[in-house]
PDB file of C-alpha atoms in Angstrom:
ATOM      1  CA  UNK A1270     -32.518  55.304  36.578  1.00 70.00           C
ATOM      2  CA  UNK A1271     -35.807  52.791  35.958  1.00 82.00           C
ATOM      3  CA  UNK A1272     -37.476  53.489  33.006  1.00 87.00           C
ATOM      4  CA  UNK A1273     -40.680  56.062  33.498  1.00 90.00           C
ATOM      5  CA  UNK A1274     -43.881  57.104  31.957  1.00 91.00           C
ATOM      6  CA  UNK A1275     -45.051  58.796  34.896  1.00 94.00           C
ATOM      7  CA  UNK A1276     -46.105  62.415  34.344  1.00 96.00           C
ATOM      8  CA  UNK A1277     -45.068  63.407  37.987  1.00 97.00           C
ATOM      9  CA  UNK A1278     -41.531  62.767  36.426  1.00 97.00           C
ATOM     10  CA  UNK A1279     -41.631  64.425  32.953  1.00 98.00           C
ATOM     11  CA  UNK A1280     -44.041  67.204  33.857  1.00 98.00           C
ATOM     12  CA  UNK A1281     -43.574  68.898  37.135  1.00 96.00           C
ATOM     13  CA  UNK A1282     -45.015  72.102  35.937  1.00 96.00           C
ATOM     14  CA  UNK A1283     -48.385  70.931  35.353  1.00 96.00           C
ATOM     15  CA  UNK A1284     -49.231  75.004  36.291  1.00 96.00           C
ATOM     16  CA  UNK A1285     -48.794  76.267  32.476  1.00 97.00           C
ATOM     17  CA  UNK A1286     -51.436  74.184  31.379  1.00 98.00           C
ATOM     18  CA  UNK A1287     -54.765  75.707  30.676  1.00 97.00           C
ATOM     19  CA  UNK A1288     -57.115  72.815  32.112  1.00 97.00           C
ATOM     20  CA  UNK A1289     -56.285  72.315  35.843  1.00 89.00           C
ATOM     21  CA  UNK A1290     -59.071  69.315  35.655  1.00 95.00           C
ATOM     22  CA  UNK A1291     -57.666  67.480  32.464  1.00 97.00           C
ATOM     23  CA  UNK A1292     -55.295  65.470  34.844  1.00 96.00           C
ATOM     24  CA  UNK A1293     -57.309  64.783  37.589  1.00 94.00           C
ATOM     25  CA  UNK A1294     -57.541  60.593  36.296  1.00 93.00           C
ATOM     26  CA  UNK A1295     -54.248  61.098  33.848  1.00 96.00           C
ATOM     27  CA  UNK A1296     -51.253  59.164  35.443  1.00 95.00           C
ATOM     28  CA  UNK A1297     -48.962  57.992  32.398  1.00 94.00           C
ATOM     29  CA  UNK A1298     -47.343  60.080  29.606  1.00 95.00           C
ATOM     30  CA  UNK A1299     -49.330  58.134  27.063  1.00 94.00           C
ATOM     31  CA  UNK A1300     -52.920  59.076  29.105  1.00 95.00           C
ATOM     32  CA  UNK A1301     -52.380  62.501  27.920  1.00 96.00           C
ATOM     33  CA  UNK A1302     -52.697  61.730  24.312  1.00 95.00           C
ATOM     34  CA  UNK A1303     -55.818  59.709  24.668  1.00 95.00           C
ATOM     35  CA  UNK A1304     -57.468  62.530  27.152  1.00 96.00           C
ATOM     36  CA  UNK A1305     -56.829  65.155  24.160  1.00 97.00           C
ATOM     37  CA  UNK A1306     -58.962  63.627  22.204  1.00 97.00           C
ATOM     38  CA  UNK A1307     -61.863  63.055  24.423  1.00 97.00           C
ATOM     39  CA  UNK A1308     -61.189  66.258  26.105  1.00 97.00           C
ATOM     40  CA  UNK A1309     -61.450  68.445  22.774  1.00 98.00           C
ATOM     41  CA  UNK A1310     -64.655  66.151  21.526  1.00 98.00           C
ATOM     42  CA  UNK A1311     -66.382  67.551  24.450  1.00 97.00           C
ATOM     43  CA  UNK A1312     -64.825  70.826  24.940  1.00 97.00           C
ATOM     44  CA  UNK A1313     -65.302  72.331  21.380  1.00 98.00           C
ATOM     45  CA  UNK A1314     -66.807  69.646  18.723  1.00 98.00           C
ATOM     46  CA  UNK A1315     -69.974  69.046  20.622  1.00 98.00           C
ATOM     47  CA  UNK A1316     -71.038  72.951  21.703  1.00 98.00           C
ATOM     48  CA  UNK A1317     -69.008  73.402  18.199  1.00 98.00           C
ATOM     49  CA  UNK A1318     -67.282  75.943  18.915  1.00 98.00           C
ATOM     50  CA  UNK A1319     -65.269  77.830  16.314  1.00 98.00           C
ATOM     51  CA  UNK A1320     -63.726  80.906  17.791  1.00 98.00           C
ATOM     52  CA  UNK A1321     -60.549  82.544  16.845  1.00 97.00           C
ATOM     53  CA  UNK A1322     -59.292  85.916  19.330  1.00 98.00           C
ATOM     54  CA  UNK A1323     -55.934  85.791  17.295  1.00 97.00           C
ATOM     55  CA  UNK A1324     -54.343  88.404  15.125  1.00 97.00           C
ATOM     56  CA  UNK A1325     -54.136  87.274  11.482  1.00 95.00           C
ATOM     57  CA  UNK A1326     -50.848  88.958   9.633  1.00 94.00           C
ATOM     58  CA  UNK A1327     -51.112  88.611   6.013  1.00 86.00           C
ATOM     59  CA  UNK A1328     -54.025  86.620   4.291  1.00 85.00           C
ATOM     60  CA  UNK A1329     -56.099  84.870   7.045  1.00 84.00           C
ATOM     61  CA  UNK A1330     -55.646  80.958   7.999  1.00 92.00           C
ATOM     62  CA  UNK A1331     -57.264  78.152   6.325  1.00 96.00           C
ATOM     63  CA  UNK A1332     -59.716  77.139   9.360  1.00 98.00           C
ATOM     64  CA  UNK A1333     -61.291  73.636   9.139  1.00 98.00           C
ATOM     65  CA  UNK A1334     -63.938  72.123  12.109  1.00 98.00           C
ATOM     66  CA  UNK A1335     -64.005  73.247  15.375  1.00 98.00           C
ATOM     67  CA  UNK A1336     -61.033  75.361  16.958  1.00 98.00           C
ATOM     68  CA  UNK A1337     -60.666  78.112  19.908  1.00 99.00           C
ATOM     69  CA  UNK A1338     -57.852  80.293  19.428  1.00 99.00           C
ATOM     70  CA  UNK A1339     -57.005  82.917  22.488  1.00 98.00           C
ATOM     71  CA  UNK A1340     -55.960  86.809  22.908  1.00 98.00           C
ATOM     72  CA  UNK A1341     -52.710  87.973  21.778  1.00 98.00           C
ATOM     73  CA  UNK A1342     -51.902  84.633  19.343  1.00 98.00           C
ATOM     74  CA  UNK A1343     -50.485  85.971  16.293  1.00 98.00           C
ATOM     75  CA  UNK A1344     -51.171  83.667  13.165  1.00 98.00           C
ATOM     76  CA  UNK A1345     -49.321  84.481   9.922  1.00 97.00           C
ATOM     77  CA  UNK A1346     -50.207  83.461   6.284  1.00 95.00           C
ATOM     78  CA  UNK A1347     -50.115  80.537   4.830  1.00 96.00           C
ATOM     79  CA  UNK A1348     -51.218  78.711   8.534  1.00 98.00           C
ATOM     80  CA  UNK A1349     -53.701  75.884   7.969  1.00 98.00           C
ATOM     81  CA  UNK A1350     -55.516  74.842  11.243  1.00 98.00           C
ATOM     82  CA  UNK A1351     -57.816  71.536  11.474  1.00 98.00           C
ATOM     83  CA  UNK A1352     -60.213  71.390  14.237  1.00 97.00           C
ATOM     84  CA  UNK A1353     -60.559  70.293  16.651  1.00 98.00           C
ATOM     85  CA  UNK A1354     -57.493  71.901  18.105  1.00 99.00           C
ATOM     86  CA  UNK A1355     -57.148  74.491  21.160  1.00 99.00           C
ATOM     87  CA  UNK A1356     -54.634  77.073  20.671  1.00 99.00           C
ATOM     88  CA  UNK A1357     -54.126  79.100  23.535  1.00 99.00           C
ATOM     89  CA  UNK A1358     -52.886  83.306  24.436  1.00 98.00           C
ATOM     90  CA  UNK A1359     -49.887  84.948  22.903  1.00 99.00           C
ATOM     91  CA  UNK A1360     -48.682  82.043  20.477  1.00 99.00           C
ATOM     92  CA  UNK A1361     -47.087  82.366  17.203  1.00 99.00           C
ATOM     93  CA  UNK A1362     -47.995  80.418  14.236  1.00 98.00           C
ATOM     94  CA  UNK A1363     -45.387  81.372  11.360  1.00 98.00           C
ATOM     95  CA  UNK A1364     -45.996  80.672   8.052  1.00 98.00           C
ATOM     96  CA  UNK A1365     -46.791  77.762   6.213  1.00 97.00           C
ATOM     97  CA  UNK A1366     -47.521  76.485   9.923  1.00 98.00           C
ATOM     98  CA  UNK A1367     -50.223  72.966  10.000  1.00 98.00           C
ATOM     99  CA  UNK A1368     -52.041  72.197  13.529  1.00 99.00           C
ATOM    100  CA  UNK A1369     -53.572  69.167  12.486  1.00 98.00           C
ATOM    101  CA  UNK A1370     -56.678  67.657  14.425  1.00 98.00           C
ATOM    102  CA  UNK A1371     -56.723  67.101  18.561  1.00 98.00           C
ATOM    103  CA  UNK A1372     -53.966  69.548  19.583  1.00 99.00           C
ATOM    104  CA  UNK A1373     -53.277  71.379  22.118  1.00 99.00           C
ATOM    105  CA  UNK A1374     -51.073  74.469  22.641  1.00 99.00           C
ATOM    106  CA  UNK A1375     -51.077  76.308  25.917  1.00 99.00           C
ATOM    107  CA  UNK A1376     -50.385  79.481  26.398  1.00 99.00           C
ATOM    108  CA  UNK A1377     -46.961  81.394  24.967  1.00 99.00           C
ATOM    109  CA  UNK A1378     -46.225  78.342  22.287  1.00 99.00           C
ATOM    110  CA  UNK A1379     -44.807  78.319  18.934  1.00 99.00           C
ATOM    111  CA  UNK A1380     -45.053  76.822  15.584  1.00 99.00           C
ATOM    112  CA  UNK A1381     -41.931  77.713  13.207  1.00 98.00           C
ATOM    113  CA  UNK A1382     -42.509  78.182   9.425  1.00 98.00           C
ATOM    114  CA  UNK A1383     -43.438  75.209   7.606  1.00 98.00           C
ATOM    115  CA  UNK A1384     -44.053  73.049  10.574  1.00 99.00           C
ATOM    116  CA  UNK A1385     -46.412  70.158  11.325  1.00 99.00           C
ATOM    117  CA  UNK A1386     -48.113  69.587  14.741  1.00 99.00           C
ATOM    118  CA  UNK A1387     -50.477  66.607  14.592  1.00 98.00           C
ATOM    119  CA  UNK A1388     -52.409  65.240  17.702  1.00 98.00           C
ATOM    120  CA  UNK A1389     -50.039  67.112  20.194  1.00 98.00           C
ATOM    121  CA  UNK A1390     -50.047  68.487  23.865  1.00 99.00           C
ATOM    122  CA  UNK A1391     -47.617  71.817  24.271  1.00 99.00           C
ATOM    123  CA  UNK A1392     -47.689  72.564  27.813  1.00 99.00           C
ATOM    124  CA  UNK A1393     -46.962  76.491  28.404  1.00 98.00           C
ATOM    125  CA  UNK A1394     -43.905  78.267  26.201  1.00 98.00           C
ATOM    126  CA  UNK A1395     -42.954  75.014  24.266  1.00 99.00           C
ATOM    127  CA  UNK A1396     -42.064  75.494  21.110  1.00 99.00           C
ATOM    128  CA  UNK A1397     -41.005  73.812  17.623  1.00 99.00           C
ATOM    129  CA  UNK A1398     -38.755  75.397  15.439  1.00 98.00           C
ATOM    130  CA  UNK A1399     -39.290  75.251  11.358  1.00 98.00           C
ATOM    131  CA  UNK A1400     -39.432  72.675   9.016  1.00 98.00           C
ATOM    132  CA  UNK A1401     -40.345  69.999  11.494  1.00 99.00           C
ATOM    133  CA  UNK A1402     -43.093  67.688  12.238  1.00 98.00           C
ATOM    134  CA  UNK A1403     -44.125  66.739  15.698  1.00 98.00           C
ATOM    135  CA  UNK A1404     -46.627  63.679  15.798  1.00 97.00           C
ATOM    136  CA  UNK A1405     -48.654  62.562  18.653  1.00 97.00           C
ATOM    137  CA  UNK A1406     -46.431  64.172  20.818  1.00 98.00           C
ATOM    138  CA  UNK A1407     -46.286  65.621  24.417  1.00 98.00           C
ATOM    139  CA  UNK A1408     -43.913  68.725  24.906  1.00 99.00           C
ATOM    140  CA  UNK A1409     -43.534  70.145  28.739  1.00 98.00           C
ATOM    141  CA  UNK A1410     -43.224  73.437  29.769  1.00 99.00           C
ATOM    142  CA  UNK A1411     -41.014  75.353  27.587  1.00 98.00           C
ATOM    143  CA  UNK A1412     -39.477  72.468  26.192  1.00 99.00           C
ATOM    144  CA  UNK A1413     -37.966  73.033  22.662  1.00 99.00           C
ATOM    145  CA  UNK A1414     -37.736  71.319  19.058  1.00 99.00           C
ATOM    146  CA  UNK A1415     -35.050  72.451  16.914  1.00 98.00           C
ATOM    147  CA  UNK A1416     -35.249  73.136  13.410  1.00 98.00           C
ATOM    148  CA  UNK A1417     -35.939  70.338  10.673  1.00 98.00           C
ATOM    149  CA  UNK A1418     -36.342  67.759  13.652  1.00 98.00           C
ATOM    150  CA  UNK A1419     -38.566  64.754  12.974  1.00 98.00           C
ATOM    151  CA  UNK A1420     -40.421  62.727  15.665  1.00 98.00           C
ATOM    152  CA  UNK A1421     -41.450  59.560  14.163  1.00 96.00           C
ATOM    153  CA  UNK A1422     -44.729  58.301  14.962  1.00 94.00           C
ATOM    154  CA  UNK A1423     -45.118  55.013  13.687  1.00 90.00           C
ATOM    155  CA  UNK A1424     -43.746  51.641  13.465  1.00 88.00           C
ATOM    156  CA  UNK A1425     -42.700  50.402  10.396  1.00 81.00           C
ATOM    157  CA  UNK A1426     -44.633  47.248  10.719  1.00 85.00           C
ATOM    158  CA  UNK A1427     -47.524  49.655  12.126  1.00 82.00           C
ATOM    159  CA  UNK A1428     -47.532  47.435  15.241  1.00 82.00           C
ATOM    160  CA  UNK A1429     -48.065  48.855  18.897  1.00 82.00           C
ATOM    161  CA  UNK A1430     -45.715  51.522  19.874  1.00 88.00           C
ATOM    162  CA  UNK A1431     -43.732  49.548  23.403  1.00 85.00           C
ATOM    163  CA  UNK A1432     -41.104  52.212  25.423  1.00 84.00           C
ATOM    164  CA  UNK A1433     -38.306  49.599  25.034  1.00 76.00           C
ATOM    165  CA  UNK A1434     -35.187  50.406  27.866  1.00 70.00           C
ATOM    166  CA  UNK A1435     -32.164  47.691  28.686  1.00 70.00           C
ATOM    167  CA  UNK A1436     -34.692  44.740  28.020  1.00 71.00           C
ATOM    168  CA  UNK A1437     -37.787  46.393  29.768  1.00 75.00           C
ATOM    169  CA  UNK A1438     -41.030  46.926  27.328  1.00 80.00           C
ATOM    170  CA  UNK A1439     -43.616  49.078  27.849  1.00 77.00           C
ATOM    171  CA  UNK A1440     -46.557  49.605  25.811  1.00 78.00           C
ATOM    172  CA  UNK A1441     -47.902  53.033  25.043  1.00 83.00           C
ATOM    173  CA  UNK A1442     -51.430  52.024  24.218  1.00 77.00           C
ATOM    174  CA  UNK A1443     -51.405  53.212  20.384  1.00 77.00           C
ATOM    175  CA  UNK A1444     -49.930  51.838  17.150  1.00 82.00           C
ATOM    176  CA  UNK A1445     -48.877  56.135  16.895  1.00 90.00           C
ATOM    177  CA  UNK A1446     -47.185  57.604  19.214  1.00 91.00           C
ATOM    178  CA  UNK A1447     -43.472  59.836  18.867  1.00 95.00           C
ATOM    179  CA  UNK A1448     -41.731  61.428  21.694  1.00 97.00           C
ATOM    180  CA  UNK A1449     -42.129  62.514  25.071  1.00 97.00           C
ATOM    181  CA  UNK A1450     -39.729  65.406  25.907  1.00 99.00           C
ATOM    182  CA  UNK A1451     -40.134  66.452  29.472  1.00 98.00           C
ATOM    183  CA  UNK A1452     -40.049  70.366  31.006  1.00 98.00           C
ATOM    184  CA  UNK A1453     -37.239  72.447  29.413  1.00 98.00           C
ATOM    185  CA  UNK A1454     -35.724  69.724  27.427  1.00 99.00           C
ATOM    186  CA  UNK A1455     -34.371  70.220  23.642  1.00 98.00           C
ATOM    187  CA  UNK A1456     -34.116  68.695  20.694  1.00 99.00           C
ATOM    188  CA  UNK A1457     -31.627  69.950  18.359  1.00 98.00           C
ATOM    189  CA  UNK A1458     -31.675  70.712  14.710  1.00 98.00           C
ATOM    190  CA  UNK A1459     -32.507  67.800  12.200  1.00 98.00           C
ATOM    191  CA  UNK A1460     -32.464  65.075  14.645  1.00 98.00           C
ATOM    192  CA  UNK A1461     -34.648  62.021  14.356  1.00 98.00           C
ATOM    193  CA  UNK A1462     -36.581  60.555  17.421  1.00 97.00           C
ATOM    194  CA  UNK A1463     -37.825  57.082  17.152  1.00 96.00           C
ATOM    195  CA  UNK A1464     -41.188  56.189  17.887  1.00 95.00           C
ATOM    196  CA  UNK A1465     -42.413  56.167  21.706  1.00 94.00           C
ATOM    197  CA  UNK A1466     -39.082  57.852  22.748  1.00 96.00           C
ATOM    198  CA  UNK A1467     -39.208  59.714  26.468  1.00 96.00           C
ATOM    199  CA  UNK A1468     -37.149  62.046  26.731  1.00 98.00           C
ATOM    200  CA  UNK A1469     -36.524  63.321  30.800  1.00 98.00           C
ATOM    201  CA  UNK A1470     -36.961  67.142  32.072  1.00 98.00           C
ATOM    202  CA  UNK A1471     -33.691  69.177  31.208  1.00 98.00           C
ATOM    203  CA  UNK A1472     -31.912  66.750  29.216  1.00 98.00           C
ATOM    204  CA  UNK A1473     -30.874  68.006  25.638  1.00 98.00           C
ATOM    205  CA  UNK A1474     -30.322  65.599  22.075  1.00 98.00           C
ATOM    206  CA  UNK A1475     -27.475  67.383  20.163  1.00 98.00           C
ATOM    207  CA  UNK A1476     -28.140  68.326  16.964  1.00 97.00           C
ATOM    208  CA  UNK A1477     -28.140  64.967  14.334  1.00 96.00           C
ATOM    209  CA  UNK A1478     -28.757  62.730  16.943  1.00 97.00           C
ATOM    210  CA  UNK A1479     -30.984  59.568  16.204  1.00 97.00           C
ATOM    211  CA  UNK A1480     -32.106  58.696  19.748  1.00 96.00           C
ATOM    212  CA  UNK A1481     -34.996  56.044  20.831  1.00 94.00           C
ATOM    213  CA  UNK A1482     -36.293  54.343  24.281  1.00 93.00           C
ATOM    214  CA  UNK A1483     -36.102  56.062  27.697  1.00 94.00           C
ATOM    215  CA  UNK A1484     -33.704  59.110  28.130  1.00 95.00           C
ATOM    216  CA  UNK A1485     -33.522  60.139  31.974  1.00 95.00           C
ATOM    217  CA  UNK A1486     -33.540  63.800  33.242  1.00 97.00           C
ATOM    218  CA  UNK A1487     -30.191  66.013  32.994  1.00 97.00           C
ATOM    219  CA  UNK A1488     -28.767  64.459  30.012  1.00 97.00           C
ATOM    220  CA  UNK A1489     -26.634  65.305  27.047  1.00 98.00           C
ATOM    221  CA  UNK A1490     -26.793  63.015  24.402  1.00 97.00           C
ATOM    222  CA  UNK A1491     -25.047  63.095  21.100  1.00 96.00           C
ATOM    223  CA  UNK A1492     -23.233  60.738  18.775  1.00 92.00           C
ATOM    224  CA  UNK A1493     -19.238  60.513  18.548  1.00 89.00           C
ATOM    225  CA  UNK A1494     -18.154  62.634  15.903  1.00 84.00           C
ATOM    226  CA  UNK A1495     -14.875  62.957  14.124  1.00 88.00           C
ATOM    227  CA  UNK A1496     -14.653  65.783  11.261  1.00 89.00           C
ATOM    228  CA  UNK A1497     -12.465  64.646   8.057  1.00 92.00           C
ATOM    229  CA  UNK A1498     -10.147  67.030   5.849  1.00 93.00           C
ATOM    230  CA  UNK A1499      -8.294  65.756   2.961  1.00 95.00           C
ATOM    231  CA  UNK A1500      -6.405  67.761   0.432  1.00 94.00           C
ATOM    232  CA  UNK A1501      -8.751  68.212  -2.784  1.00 92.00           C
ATOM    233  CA  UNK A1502      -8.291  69.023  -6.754  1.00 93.00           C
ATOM    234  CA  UNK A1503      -9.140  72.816  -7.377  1.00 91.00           C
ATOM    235  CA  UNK A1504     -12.503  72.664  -9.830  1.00 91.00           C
ATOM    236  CA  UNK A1505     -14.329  75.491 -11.502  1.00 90.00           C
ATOM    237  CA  UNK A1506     -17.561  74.983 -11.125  1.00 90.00           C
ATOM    238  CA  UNK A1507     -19.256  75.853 -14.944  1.00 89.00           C
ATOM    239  CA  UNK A1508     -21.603  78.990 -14.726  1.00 87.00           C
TER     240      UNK A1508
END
């Protein structure tokens, strides 16, 4: 298939997002990110808004700038939060949990223990498993990041981030910018995803995959792997 950044093609179930209006001039995946930011600057820094409807378990969050937080969230301890960031109903925040500035998690998301979300979109019932960082990212509709999972965000050379696929180049508008992982895809545990990686609706990345440039929908991708056994030496181990 022709490499995409169309969000007709990663994001079919536009429905379990909270803002009907926020893609009414949003065409490309890499629109989205840009819209967050304007979007929260004028939904909750300006009226600065700082509401949180959650249910705090353990010691409350550490709450920075502005923030709205719905009904039936449940935040655990140790969760730092900084605004501007819109967390919608009946998500789960573990512990040890960052949402770092212009994110947004609809409804029925989660955020494993120990994980980073920075300058994300989680459409409805995505969620990231713990120990991993997502970073100016866009996850569809119950899409899924396994545990200890890193999406890198950046270039090396801290250039412009270009969708790169059998010769084609696309830029993505930003010198950060890490994955794209369309409506029920996964990511499994502690794989790596390269900066500006798009990753199609219902395709999965096995676990300790390194994947980059456009992945189409209805994929299983994983690296050849051979498991070695060779006789060994008995050694006790000192105490």
């Amino acid at each position: 298939m022709q490499m995409s950044t169309s969000i007709d093609y990663f994001f079919q179930r536009r429905d379990r997002f909270p803002f009907p209006d926020f893609f009414t001039d949003v065409h490309e995946t890499w629109e989205i990110l840009l819209k967050a930011k304007s979007f929260l600057k004028e939904f909750l820094v300006e009226p600065g808004i700082k509401e949180n409807h959650g249910i705090c378990k353990g010691e409350a969050p550490a709450l920075y700038n502005e923030y709205y937080i719905g009904e039936g969230t449940v935040i655990y301890n140790d969760v730092t939060i900084i605004g501007p960031a819109y967390i919608g109903k009946n998500c789960e925040l573990m512990p040890g949990a960052i949402i770092r500035p212009y994110t947004i998690l609809s409804d029925n998301c989660s955020v494993g223990h120990g994980s980073e979300v920075k300058h994300c979109v989680f459409f409805g019932g995505a969620k990231i498993s713990s120990l991993a960082f997502a970073g100016d990212s866009i996850l569809g509709a119950s899409a899924r990041i396994g545990s200890g999972v890193i999406t890198a965000n950046r270039r090396f050379d801290q250039g412009e981030v270009k969708l790169r696929d059998e010769g084609e180049r696309k830029s993505l508008g930003d010198s950060f910018f890490g994955v794209v992982l369309g409506d029920s895809a996964r990511i499994g545990a502690n794989s790596v995803t390269q900066p500006g990686t798009h990753i199609g609706p219902y395709s999965w990345i096995y676990p300790l995959t390194n994947v980059r440039g456009f992945i189409d929908a209805e994929q299983h991708v994983y690296h050849p792997r051979e498991i070695v056994k060779e006789p060994a030496a008995r050694l006790e181990l000192k105490p």
